[in-house]
CSV table of C-alpha atoms in Angstrom, one decimal:
chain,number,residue,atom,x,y,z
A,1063,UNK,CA,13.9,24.5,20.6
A,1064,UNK,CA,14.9,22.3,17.8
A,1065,UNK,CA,13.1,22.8,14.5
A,1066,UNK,CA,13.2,21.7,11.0
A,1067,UNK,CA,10.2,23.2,8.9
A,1068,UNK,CA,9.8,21.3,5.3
A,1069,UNK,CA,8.7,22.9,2.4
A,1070,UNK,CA,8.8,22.1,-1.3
A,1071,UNK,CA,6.5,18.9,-1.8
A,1072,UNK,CA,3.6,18.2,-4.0
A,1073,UNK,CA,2.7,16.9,-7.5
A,1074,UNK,CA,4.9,16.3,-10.4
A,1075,UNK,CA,4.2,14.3,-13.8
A,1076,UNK,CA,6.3,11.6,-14.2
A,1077,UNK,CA,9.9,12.9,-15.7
A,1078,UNK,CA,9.3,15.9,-13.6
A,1079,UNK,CA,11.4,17.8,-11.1
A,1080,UNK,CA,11.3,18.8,-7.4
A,1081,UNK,CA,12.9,20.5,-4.7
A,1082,UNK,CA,12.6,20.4,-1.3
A,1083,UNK,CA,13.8,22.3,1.5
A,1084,UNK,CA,14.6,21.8,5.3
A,1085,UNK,CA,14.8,24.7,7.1
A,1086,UNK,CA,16.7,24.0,10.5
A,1087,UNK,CA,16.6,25.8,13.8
A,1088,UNK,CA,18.0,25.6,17.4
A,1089,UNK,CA,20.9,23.9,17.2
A,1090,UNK,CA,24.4,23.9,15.4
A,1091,UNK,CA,23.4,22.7,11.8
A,1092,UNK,CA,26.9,23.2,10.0
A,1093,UNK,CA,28.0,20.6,12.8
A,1094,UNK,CA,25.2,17.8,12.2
A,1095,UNK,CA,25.2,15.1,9.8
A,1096,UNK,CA,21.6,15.2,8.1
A,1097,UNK,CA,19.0,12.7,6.1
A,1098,UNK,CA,16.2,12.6,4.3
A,1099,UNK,CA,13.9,9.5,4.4
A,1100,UNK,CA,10.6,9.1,2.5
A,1101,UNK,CA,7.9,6.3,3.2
A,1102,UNK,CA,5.3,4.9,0.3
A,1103,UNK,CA,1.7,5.0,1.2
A,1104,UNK,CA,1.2,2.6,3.8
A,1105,UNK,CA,4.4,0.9,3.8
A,1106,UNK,CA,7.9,1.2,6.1
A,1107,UNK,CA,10.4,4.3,5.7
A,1108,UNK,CA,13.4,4.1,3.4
A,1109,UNK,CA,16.5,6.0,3.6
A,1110,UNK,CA,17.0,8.1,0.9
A,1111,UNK,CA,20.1,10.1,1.2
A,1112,UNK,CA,22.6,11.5,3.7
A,1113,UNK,CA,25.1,14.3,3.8
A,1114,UNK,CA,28.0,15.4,5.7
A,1115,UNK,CA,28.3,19.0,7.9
A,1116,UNK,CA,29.7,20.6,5.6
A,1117,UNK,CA,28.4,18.6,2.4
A,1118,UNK,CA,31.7,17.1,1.1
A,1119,UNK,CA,30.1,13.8,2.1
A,1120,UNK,CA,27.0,12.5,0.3
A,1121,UNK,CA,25.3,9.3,-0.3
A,1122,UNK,CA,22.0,8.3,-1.9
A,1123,UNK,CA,19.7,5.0,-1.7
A,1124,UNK,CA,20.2,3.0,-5.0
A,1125,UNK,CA,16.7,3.8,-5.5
A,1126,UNK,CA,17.3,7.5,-6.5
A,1127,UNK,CA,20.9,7.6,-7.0
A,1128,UNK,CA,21.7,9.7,-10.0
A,1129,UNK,CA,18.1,11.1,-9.9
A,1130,UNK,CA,18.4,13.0,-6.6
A,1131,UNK,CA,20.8,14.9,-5.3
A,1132,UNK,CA,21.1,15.6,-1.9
A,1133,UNK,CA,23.0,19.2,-0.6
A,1134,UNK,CA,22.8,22.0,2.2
A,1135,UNK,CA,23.6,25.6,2.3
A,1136,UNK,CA,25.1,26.1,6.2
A,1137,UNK,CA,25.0,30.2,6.2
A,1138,UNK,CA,21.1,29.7,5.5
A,1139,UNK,CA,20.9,26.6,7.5
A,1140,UNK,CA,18.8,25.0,4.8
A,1141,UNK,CA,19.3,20.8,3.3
A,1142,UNK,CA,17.9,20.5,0.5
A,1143,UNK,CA,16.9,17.6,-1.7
A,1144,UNK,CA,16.8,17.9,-5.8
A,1145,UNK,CA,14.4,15.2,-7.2
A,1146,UNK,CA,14.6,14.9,-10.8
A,1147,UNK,CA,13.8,12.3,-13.4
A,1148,UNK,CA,10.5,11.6,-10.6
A,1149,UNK,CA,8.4,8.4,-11.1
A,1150,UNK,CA,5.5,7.3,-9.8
A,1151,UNK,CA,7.3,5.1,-7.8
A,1152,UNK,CA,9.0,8.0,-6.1
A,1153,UNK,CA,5.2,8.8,-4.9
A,1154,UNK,CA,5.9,9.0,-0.8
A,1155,UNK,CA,6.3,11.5,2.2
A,1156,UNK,CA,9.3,12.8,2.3
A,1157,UNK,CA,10.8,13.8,5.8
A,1158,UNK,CA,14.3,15.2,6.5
A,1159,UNK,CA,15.8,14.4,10.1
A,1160,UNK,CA,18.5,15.3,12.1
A,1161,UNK,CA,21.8,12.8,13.0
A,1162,UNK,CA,22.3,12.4,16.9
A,1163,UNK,CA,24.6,9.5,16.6
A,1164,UNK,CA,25.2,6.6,14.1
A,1165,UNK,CA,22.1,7.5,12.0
A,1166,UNK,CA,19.3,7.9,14.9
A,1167,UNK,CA,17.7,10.8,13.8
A,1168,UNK,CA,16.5,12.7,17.2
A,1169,UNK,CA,14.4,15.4,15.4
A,1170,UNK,CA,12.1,14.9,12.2
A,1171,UNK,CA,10.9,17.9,10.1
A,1172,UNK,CA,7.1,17.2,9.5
A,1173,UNK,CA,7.4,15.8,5.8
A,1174,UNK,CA,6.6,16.7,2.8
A,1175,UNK,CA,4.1,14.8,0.4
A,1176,UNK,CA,5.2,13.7,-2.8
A,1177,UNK,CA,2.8,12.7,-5.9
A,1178,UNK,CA,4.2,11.8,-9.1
A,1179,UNK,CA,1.3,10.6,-11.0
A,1180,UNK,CA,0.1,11.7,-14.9
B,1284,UNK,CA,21.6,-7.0,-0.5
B,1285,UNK,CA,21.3,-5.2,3.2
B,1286,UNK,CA,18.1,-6.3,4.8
B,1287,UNK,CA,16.7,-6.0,8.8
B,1288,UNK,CA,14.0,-8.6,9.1
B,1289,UNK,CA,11.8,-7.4,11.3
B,1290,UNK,CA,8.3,-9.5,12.3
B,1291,UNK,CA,4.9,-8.0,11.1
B,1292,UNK,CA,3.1,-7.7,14.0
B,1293,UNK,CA,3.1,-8.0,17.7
B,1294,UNK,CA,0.6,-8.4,20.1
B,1295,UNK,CA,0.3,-7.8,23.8
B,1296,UNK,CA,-2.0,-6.8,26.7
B,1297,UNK,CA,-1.9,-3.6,28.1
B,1298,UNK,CA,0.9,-4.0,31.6
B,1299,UNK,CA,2.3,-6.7,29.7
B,1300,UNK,CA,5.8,-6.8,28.2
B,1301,UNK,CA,6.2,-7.3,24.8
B,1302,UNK,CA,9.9,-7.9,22.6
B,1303,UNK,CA,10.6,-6.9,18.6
B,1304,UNK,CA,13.3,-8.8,17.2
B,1305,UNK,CA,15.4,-7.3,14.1
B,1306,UNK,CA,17.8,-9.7,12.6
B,1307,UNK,CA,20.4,-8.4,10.2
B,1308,UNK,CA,20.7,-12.2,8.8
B,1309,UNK,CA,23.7,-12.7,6.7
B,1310,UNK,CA,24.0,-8.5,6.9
B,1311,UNK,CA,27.5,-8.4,9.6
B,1312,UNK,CA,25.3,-5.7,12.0
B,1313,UNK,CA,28.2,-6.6,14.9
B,1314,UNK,CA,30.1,-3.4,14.3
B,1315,UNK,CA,26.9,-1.6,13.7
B,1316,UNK,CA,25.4,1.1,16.0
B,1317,UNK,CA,21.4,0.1,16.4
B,1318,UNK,CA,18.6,2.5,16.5
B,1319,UNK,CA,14.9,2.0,17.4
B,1320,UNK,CA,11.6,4.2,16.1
B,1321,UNK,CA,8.0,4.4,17.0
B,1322,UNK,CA,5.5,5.8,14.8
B,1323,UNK,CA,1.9,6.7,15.4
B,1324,UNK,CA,-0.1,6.7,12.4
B,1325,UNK,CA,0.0,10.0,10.5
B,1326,UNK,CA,3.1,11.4,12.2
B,1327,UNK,CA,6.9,11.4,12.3
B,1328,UNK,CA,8.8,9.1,14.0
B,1329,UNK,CA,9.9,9.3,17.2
B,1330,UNK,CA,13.7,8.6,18.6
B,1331,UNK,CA,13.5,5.4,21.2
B,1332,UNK,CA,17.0,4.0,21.4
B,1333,UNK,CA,20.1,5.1,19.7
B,1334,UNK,CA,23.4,3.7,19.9
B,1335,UNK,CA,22.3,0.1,20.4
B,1336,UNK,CA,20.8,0.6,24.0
B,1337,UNK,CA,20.8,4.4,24.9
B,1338,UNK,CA,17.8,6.1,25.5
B,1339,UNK,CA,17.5,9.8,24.5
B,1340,UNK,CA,16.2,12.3,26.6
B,1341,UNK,CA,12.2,11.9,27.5
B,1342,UNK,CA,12.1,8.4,26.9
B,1343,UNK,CA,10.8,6.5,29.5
B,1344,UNK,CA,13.0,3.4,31.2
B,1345,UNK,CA,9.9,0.8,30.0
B,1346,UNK,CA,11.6,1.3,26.5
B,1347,UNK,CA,14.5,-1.0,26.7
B,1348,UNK,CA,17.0,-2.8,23.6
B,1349,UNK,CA,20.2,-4.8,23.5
B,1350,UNK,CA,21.8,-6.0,20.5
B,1351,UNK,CA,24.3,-9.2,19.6
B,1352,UNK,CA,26.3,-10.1,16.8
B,1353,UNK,CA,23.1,-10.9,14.3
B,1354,UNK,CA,20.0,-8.9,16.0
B,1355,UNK,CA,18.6,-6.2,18.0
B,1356,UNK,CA,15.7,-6.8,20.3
B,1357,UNK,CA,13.8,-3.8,21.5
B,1358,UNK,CA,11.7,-4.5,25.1
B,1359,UNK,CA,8.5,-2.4,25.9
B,1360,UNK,CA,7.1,-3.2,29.5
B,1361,UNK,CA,4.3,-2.1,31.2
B,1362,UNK,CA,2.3,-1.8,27.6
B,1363,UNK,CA,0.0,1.4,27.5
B,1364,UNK,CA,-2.6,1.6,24.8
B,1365,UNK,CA,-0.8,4.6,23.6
B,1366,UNK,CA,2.2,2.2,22.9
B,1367,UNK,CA,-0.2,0.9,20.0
B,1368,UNK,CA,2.0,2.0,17.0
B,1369,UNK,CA,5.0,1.0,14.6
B,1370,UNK,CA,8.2,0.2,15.3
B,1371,UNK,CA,11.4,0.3,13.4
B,1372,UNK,CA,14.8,-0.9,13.4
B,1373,UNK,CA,17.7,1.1,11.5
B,1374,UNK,CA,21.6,1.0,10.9
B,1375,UNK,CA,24.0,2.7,9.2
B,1376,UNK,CA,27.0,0.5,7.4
B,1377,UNK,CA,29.8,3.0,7.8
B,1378,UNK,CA,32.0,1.5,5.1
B,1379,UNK,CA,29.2,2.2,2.6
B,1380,UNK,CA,28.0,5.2,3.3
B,1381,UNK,CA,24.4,3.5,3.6
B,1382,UNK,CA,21.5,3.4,6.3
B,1383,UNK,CA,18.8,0.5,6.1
B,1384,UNK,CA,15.7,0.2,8.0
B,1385,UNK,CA,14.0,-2.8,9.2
B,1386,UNK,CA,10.4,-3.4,7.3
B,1387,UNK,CA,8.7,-2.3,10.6
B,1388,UNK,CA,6.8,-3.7,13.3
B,1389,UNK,CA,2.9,-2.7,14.0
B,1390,UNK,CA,2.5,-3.4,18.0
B,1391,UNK,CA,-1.3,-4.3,19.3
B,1392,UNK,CA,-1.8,-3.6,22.6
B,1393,UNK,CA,-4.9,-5.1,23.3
């Protein structure tokens, strides 16, 4: 069965750092495009940033572009995303999901909430 | 600067059919592949329609979509309570590198 297991979320201060981690099982992953999108409290999702099978493609939201940085690791079967600089508008649940075609993601990892708050 | 309208809400009695419109507006979304999301409160969302009109595996045939030069419309018939959730358009500009989802849809079946 397909799984991606998140890890990696909770609280960070504003200016703060955080990583988080997809962990990918049950299918090819150094063949699949990946994504990560986040949604706000209560509000619609937003991608965030996207990355190539074998990561020499990568593109992030204006949002967090230059802030986070998107990669994978294919012999551990792992994305990643690297959230630095965090604000509190950043504050969301994070998920990672996996590309079936054209950027309909056909498995979601469970997400992973984010806090940035003082 | 790439925006899917999407409306609000929807509203619809339960073995009725109901439509969600997403317009790309002055966004080009004819060369664009069309995708369409559920989401019950609390939880992922869920793969309805990829690909403009394709329905992954699992998905029953009440879940229907088309799509024309300007907008995507996704059909639910035969409305079940459980169908009470939100839906949401996405696309991915391939010349950009970018993916942009529509504002989302909350669906009332009541």
């Amino acid at each position: 069965d397909v799984q991606l297991v998140q890890s990696g979320g909770g609280l960070a201060r504003p200016g703060g750092s955080l990583r988080l981690s997809c962990a990918a099982s049950g299918f090819m992953f150094r063949n699949n495009w990946m994504f990560w999108v986040r949604q706000a409290p209560g509000k619609g999702l937003e991608w965030v940033a996207t990355i190539g099978p074998h990561g020499t493609f990568t593109n992030h939201g204006d949002s967090v572009r230059g802030r986070f940085t998107v990669s994978r690791d294919n012999a551990k079967n792992t994305l990643y995303l690297q959230m630095n600089s965090l604000r509190v508008e950043d504050t969301a649940v994070y998920y990672c999901g996996k590309d079936l075609s054209h950027f309909a993601m056909d498995f979601w990892g469970q997400g992973s909430p984010v806090t940035v708050s003082s | 600067q790439f925006v899917l309208t999407q409306p609000p809400s929807v509203s619809a009695a339960p073995g009725q059919k109901v439509t969600i419109s997403c317009s790309g507006g002055s966004s080009n979304i004819e060369e664009n592949y069309v995708s369409w999301y559920q989401q019950l409160p609390g939880t992922a969302p869920k793969l309805l329609i990829y690909d403009n009109d394709k329905r992954p595996s699992g998905i029953p045939d009440r879940f229907s979509a088309s799509k024309s030069a300007t907008s995507a419309t996704l059909g639910i018939a035969g409305l079940q309570t459980g169908d009470d959730a939100d839906y949401f358009c996405a696309t991915w500009f391939d010349g950009l590198g970018i993916g942009v989802f529509g504002g989302g849809t909350k669906l009332t079946v009541l």
